[in-house]
JSON list of C-alpha atoms and ligand atoms in Angstrom, two decimals:
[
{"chain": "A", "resi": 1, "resn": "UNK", "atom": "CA", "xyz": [-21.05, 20.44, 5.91]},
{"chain": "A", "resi": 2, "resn": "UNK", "atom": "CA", "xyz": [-20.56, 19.20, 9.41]},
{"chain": "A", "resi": 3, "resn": "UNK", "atom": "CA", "xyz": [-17.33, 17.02, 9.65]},
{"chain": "A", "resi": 4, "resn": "UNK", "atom": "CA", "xyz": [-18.44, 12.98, 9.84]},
{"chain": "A", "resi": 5, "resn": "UNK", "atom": "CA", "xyz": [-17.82, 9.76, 8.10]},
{"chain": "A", "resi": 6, "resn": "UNK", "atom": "CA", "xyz": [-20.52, 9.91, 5.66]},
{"chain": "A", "resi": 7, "resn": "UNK", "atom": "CA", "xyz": [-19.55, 13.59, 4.85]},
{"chain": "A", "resi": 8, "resn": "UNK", "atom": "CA", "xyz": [-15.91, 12.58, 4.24]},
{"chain": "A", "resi": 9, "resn": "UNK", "atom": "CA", "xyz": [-16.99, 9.58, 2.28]},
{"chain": "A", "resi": 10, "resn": "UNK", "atom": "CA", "xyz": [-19.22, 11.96, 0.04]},
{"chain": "A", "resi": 11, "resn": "UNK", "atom": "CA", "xyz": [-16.46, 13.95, -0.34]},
{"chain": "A", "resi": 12, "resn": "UNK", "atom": "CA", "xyz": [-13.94, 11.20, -1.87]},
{"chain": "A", "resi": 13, "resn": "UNK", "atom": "CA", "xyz": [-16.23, 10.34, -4.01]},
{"chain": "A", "resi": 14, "resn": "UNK", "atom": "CA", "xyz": [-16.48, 13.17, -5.52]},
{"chain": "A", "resi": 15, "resn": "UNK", "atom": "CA", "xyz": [-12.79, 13.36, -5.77]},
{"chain": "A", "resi": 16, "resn": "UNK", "atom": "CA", "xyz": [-12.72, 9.90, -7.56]},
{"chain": "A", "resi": 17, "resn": "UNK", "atom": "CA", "xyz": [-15.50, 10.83, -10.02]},
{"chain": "A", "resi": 18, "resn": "UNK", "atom": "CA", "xyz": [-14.16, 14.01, -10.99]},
{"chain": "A", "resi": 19, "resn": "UNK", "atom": "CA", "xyz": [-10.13, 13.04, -10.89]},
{"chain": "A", "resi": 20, "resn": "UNK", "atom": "CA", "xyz": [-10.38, 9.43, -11.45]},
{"chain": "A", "resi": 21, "resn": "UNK", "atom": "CA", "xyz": [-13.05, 8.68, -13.06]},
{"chain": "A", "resi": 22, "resn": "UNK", "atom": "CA", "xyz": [-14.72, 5.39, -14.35]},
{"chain": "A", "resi": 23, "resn": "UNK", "atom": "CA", "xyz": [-12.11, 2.34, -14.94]},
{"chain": "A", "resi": 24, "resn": "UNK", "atom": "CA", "xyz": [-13.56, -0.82, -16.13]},
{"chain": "A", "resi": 25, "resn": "UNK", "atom": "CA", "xyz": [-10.69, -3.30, -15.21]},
{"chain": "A", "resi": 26, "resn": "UNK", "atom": "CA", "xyz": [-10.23, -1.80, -11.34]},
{"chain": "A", "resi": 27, "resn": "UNK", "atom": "CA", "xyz": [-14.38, -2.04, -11.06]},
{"chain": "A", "resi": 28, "resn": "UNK", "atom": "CA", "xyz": [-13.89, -5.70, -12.16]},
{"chain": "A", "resi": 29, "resn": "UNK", "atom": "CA", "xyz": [-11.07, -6.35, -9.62]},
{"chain": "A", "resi": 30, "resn": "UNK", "atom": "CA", "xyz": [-13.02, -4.57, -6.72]},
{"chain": "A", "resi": 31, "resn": "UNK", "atom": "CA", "xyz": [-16.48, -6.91, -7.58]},
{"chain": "A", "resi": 32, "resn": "UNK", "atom": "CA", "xyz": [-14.27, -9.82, -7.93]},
{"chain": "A", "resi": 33, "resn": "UNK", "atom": "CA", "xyz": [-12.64, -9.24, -4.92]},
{"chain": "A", "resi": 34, "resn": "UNK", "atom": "CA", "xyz": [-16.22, -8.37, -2.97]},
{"chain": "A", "resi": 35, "resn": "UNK", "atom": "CA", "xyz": [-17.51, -11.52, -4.51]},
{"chain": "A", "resi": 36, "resn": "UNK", "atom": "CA", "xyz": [-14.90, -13.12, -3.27]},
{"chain": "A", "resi": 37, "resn": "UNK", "atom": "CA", "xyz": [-15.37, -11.94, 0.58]},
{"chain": "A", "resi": 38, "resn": "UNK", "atom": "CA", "xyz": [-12.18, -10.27, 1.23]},
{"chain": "A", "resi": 39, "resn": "UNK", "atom": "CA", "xyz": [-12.66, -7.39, 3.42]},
{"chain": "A", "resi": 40, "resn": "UNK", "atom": "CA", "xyz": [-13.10, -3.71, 1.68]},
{"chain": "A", "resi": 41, "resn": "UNK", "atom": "CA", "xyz": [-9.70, -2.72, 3.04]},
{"chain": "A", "resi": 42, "resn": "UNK", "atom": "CA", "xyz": [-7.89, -1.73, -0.24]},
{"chain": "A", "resi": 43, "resn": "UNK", "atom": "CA", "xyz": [-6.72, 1.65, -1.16]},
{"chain": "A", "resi": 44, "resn": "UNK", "atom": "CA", "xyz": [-9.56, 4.16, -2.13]},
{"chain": "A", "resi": 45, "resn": "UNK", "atom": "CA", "xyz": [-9.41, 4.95, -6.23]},
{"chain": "A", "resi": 46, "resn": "UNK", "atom": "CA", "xyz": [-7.74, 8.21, -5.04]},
{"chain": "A", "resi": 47, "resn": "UNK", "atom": "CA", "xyz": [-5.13, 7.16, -2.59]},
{"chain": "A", "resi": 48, "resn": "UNK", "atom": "CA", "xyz": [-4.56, 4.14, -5.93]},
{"chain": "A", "resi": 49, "resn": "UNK", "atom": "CA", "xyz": [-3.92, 7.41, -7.84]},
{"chain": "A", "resi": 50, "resn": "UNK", "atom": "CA", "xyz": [-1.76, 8.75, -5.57]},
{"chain": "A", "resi": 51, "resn": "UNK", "atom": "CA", "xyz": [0.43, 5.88, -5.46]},
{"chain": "A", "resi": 52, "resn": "UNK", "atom": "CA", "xyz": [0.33, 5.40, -9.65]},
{"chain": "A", "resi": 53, "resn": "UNK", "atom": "CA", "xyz": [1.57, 9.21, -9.59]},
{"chain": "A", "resi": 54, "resn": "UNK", "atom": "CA", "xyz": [4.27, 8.65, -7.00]},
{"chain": "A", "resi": 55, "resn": "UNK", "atom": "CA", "xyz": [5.68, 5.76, -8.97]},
{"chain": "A", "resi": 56, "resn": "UNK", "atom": "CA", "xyz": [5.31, 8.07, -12.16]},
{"chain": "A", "resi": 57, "resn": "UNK", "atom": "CA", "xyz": [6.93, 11.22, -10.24]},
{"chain": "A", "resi": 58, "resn": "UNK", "atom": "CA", "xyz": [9.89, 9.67, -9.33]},
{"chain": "A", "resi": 59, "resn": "UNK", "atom": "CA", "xyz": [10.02, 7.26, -11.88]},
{"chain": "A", "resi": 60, "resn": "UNK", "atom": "CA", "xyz": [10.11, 4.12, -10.20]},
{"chain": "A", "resi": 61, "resn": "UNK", "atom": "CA", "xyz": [10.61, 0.87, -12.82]},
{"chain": "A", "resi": 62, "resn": "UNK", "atom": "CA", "xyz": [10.85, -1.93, -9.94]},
{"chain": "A", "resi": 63, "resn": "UNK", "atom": "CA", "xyz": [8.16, -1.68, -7.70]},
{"chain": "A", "resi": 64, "resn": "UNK", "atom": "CA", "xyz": [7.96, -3.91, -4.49]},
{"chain": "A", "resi": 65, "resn": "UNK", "atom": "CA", "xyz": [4.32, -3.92, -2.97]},
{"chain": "A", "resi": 66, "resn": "UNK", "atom": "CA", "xyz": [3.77, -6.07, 0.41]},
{"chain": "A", "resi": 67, "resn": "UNK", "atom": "CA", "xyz": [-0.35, -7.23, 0.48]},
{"chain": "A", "resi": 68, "resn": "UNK", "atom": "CA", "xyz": [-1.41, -7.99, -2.36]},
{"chain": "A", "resi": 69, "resn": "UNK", "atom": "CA", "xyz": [-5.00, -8.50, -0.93]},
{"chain": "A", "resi": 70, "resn": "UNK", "atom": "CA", "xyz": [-7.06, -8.87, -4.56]},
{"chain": "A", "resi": 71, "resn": "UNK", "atom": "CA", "xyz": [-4.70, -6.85, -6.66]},
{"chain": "A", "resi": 72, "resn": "UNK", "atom": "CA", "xyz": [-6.45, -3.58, -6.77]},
{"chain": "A", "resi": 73, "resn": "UNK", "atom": "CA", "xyz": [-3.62, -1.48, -5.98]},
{"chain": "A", "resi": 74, "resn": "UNK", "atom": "CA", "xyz": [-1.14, -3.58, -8.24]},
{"chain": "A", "resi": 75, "resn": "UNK", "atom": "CA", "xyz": [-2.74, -2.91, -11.03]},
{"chain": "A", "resi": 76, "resn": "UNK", "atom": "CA", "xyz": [-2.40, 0.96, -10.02]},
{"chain": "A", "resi": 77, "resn": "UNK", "atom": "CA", "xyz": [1.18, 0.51, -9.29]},
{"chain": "A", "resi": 78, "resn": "UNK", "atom": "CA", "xyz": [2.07, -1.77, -12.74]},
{"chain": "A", "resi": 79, "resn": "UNK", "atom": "CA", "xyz": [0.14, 0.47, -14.81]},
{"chain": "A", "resi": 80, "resn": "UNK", "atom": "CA", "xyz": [2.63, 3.25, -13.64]},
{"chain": "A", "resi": 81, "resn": "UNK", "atom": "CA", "xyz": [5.91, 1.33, -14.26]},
{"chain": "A", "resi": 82, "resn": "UNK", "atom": "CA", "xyz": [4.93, 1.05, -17.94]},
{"chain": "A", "resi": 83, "resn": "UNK", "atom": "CA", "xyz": [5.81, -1.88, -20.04]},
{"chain": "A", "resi": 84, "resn": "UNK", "atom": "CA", "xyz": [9.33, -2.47, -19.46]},
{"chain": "A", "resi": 85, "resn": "UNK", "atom": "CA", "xyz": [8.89, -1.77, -15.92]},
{"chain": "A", "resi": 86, "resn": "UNK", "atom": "CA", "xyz": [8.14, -5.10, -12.99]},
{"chain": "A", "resi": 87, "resn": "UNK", "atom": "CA", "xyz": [5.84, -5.30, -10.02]},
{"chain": "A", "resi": 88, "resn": "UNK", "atom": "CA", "xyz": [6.96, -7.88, -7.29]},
{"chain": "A", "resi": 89, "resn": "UNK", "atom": "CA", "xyz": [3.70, -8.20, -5.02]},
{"chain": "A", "resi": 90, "resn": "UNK", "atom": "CA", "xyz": [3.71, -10.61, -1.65]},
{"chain": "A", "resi": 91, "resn": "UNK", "atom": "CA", "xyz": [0.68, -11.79, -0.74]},
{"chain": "A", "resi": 92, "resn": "UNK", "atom": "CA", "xyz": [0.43, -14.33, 2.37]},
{"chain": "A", "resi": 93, "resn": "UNK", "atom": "CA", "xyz": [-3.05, -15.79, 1.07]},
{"chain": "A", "resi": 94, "resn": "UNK", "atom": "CA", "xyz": [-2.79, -18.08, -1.66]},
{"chain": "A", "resi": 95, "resn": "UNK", "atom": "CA", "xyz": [-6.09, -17.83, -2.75]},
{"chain": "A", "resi": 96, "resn": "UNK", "atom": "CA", "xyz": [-6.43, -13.90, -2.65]},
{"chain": "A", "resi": 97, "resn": "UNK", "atom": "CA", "xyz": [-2.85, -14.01, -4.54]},
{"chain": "A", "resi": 98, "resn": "UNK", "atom": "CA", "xyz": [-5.44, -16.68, -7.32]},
{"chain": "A", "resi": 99, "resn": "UNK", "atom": "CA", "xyz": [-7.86, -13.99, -7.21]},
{"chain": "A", "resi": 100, "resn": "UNK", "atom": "CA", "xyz": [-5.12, -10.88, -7.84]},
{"chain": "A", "resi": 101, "resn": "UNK", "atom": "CA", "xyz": [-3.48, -13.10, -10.46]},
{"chain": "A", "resi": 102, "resn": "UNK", "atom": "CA", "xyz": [-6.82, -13.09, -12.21]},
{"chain": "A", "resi": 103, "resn": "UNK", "atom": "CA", "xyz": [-7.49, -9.28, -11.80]},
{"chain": "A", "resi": 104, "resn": "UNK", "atom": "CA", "xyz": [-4.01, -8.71, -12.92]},
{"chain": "A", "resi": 105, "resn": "UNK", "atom": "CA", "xyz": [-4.15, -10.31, -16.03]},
{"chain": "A", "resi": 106, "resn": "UNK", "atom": "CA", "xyz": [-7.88, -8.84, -17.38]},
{"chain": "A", "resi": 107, "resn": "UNK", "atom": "CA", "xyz": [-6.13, -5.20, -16.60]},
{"chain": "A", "resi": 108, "resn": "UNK", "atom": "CA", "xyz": [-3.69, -6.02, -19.38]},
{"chain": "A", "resi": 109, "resn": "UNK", "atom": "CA", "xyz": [-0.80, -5.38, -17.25]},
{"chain": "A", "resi": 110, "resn": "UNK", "atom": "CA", "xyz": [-0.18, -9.46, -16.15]},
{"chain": "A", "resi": 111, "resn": "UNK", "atom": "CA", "xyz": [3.17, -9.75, -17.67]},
{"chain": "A", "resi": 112, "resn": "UNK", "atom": "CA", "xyz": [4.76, -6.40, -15.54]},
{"chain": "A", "resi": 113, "resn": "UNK", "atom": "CA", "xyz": [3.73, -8.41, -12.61]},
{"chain": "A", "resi": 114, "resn": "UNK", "atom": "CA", "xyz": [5.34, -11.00, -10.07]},
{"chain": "A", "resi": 115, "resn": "UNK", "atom": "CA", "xyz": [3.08, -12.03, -7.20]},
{"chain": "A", "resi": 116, "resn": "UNK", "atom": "CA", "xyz": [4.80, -14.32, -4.30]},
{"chain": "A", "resi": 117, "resn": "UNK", "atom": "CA", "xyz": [3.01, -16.63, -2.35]},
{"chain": "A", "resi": 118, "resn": "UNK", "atom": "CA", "xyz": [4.45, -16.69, 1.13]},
{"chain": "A", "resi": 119, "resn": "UNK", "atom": "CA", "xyz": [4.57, -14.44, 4.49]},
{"chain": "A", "resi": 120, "resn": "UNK", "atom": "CA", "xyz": [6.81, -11.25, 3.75]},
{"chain": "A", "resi": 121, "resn": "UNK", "atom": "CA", "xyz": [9.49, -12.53, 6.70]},
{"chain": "A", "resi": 122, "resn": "UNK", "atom": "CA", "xyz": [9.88, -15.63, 4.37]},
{"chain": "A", "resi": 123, "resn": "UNK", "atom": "CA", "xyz": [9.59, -14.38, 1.09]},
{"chain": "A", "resi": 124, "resn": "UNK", "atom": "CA", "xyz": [11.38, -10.78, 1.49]},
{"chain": "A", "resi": 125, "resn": "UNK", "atom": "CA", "xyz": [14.73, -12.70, 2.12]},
{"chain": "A", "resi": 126, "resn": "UNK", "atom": "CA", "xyz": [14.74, -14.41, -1.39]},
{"chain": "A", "resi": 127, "resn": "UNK", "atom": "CA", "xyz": [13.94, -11.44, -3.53]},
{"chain": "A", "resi": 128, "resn": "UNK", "atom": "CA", "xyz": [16.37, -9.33, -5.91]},
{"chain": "A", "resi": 129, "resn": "UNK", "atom": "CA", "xyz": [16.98, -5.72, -4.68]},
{"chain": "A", "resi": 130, "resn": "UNK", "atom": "CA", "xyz": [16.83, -2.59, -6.25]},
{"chain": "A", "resi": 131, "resn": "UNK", "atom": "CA", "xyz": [13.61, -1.64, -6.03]},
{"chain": "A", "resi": 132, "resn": "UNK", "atom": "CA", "xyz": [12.67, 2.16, -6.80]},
{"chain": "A", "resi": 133, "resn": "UNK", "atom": "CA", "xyz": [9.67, 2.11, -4.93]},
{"chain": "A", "resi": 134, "resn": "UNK", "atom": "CA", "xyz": [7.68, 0.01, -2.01]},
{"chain": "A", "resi": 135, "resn": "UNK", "atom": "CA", "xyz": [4.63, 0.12, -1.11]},
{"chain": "A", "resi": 136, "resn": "UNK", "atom": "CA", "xyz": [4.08, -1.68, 2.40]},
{"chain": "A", "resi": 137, "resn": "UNK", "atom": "CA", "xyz": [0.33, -2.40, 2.98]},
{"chain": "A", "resi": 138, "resn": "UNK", "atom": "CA", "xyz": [0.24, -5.70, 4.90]},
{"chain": "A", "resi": 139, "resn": "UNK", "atom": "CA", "xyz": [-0.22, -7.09, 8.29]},
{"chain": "A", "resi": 140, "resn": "UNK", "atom": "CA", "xyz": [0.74, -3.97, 10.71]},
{"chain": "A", "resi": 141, "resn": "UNK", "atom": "CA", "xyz": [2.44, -5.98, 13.20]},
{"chain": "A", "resi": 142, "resn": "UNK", "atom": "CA", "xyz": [4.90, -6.45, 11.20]},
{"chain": "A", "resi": 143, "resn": "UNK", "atom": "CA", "xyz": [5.74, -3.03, 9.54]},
{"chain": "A", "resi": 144, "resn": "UNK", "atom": "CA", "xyz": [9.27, -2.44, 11.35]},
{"chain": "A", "resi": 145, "resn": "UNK", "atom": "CA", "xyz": [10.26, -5.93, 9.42]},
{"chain": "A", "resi": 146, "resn": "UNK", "atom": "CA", "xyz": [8.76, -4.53, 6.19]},
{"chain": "A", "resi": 147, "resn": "UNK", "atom": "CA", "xyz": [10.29, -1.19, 6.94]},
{"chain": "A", "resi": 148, "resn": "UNK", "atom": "CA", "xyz": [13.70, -3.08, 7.31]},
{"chain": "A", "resi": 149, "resn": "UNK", "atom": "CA", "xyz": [13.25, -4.88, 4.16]},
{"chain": "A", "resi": 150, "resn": "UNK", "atom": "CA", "xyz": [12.46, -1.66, 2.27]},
{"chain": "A", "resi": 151, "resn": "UNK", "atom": "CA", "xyz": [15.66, -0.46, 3.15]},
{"chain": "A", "resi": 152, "resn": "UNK", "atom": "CA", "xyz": [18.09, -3.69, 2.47]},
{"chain": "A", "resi": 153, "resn": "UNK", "atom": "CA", "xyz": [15.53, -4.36, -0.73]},
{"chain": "A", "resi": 154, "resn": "UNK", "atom": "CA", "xyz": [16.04, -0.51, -1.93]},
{"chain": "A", "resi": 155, "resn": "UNK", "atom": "CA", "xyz": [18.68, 1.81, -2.68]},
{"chain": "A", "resi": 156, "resn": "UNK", "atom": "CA", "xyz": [19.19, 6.09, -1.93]},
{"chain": "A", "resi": 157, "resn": "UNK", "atom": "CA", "xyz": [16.44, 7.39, -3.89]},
{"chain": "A", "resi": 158, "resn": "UNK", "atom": "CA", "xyz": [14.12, 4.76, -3.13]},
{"chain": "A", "resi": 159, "resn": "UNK", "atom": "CA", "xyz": [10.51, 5.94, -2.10]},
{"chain": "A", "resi": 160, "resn": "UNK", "atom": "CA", "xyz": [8.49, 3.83, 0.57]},
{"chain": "A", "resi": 161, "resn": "UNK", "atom": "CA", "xyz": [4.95, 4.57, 1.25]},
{"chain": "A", "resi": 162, "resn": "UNK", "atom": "CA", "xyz": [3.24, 3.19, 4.26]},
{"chain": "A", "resi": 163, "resn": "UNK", "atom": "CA", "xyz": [-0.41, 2.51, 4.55]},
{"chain": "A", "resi": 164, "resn": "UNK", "atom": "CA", "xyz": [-3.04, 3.24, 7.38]},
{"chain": "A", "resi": 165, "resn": "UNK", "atom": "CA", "xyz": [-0.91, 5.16, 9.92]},
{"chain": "A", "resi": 166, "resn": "UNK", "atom": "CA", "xyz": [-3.94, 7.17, 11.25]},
{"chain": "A", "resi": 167, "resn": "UNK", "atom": "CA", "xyz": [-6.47, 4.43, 12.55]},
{"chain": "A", "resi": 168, "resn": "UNK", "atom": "CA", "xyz": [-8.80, 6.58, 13.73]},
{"chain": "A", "resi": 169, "resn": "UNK", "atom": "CA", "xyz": [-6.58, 8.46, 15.69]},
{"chain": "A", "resi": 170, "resn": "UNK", "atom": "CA", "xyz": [-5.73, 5.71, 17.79]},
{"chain": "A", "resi": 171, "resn": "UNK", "atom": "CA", "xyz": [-1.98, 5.85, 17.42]},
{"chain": "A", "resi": 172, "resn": "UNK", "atom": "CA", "xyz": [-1.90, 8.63, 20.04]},
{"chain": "A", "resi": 173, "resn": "UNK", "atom": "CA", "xyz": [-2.87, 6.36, 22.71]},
{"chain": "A", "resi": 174, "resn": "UNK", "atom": "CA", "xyz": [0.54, 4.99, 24.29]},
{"chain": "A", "resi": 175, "resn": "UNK", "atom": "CA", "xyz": [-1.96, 2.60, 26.52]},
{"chain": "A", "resi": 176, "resn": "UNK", "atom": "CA", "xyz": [-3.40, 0.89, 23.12]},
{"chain": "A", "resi": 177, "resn": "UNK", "atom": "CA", "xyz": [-3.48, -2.84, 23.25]},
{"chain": "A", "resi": 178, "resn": "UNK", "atom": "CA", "xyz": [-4.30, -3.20, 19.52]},
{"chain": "A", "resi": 179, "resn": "UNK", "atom": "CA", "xyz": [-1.50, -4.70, 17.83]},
{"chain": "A", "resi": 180, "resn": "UNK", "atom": "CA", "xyz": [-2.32, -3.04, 14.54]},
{"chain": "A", "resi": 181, "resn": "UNK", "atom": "CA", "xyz": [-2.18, 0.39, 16.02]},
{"chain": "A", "resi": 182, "resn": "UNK", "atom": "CA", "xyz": [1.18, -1.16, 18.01]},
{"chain": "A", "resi": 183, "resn": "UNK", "atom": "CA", "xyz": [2.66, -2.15, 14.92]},
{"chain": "A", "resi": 184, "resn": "UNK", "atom": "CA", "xyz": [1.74, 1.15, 13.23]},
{"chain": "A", "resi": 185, "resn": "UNK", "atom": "CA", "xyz": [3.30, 3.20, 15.72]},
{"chain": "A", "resi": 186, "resn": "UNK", "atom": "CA", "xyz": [6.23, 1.55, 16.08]},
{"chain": "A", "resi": 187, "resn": "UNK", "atom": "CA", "xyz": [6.57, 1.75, 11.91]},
{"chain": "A", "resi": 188, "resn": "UNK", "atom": "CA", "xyz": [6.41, 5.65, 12.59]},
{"chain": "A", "resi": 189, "resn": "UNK", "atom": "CA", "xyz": [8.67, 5.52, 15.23]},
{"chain": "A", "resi": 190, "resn": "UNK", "atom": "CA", "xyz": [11.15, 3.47, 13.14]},
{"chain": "A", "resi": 191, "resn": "UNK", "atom": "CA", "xyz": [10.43, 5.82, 10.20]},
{"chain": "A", "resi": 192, "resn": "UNK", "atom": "CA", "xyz": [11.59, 8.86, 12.61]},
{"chain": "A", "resi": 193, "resn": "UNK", "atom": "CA", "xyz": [14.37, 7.30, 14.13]},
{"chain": "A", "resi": 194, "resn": "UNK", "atom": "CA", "xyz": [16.39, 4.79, 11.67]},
{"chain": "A", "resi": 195, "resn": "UNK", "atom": "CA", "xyz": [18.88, 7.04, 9.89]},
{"chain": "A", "resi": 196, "resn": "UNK", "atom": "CA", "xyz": [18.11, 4.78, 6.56]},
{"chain": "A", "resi": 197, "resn": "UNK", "atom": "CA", "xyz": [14.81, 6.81, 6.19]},
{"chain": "A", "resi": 198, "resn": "UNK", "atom": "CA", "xyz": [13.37, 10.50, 6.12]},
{"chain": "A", "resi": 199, "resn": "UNK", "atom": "CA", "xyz": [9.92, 10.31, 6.09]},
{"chain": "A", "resi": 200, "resn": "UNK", "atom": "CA", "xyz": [6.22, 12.33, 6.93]},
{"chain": "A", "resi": 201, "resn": "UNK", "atom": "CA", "xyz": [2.98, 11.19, 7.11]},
{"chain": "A", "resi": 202, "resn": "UNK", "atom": "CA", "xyz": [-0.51, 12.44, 6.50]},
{"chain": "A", "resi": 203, "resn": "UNK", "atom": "CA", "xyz": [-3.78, 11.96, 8.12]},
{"chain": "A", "resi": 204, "resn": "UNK", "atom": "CA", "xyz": [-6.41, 11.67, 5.23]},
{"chain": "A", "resi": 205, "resn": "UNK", "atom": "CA", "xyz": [-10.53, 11.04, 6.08]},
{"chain": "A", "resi": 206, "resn": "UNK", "atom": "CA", "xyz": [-12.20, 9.58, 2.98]},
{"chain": "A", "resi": 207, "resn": "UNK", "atom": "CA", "xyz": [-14.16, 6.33, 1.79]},
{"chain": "A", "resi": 208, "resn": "UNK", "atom": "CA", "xyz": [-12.17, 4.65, 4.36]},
{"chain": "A", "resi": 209, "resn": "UNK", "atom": "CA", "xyz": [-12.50, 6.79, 7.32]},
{"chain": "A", "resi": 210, "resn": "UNK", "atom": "CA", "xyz": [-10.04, 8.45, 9.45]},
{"chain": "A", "resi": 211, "resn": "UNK", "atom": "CA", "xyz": [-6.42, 6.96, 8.12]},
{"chain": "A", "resi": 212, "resn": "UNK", "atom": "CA", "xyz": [-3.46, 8.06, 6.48]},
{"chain": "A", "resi": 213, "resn": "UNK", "atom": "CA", "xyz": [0.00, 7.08, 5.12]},
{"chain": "A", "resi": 214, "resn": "UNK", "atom": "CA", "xyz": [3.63, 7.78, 5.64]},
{"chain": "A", "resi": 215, "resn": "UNK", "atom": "CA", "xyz": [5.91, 8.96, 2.70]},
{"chain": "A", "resi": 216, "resn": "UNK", "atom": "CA", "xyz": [9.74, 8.25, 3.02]},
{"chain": "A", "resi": 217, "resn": "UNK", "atom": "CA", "xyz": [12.70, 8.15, 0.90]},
{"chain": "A", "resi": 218, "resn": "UNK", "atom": "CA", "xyz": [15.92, 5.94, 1.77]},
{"chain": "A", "resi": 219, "resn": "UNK", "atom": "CA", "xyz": [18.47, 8.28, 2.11]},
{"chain": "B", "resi": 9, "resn": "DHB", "atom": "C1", "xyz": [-6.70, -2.78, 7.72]},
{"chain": "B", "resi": 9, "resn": "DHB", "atom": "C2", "xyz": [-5.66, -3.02, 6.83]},
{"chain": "B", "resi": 9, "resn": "DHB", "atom": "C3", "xyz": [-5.46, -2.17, 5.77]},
{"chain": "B", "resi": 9, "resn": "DHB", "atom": "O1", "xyz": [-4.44, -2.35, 4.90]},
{"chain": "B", "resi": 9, "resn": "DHB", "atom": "C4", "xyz": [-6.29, -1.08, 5.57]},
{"chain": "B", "resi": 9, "resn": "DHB", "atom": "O2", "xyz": [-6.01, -0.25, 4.51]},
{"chain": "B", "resi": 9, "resn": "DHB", "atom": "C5", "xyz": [-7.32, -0.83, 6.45]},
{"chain": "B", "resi": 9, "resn": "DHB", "atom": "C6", "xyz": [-7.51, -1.68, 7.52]},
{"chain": "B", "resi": 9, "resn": "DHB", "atom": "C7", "xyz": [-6.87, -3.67, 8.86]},
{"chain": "B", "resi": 9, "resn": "DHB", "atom": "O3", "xyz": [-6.23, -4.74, 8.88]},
{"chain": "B", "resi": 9, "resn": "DHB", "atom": "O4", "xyz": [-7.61, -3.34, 9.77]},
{"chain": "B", "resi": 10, "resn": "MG", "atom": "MG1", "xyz": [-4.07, -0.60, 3.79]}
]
């Protein structure tokens, strides 16, 4: 098969069917969320997987996710912790943080999970550290402050996974004057340079395109 959106699209899909598979409560929270009118920018059902197995691989029980959006991947993430585990989730919308709240609670996993209303510059500061694992999927401009937070929030050990590093290969382009491909690059940057981190990243195609994420551990 020639190499093209719809081809790559195909592709995850069959990956979800035959590795996911059907899942009533994340179906609800992706139609509520669609009814709703956020945009479709949540984690594909396989890249949810991915994080649910990283937090299960390493055993994360606090889990700090930053963009909430409708609570699709939160409910990936606090399934993983199990019950004694806790999800904090900051979401700068209160409404989509009413909608996630709602998602949350029909998965059966509402009482693992914290969400905070508030921009993550304001609401990082206040939280508890000693988180296990972070998931930073928020407004890109901002990932070196995330980034930061991951680290002060975190502890050695701690895993940090940052979405949509690829953007259609734009982050190549040192003439870009996107400030979501700005912010992305200068998360990798930080990522390659801050001695608090050793990280990689992968380009993935899928559902969502041409993307990707970085994987790093606070050293
Ligand atoms: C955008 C944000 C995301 O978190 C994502 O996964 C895809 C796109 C965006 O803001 O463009
Ligand atoms: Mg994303």
């Amino acid at each position: 098969m020639d190499s093209s959106p719809a081809a790559w699209s195909l592709t995850d899909s069959f990956l979800a069917d035959t590795l996911v598979g059907p899942d009533a409560p994340l179906e609800a929270a992706l139609a509520a969320q669609r009814a709703a009118g956020l945009p479709a920018i949540e984690v594909a059902p396989v890249a949810g997987k991915l994080l649910n197995l990283l937090v299960r691989i390493s055993g994360a029980r606090r889990v700090l996710e930053i963009g909430t959006l409708g609570g699709y991947s939160t409910i990936w993430l606090a399934r993983a912790v199990g019950p004694e585990g806790r999800v904090v989730t900051v979401e700068a919308e209160s409404d989509n943080a009413m909608l996630a709240r709602a998602s949350i609670d029909a998965a059966g996993v509402g009482d693992r999970v914290d969400i905070r209303i508030g921009r993550g510059a304001e609401v990082l500061p206040t939280l508890v550290g000693g988180f296990d694992l972070v998931f930073i999927d928020a407004d890109k401009e901002s990932n070196t402050i995330y980034l930061d937070w991951a680290a002060k929030l975190g502890h050695p050990g701690t895993v940090i996974v940052l979405d949509n590093i690829g953007r259609d290969g734009e982050i190549v382009r040192d003439d870009t004057a996107d400030s979501k491909v700005i912010g992305t690059r200068e998360g990798l940057r930080m990522l390659g340079e801050d001695p608090r981190f050793d990280a990689t990243a992968l380009q993935t195609v899928g559902a969502k395109g041409w993307d990707g994420f970085a994987i790093a551990v606070v050293v």
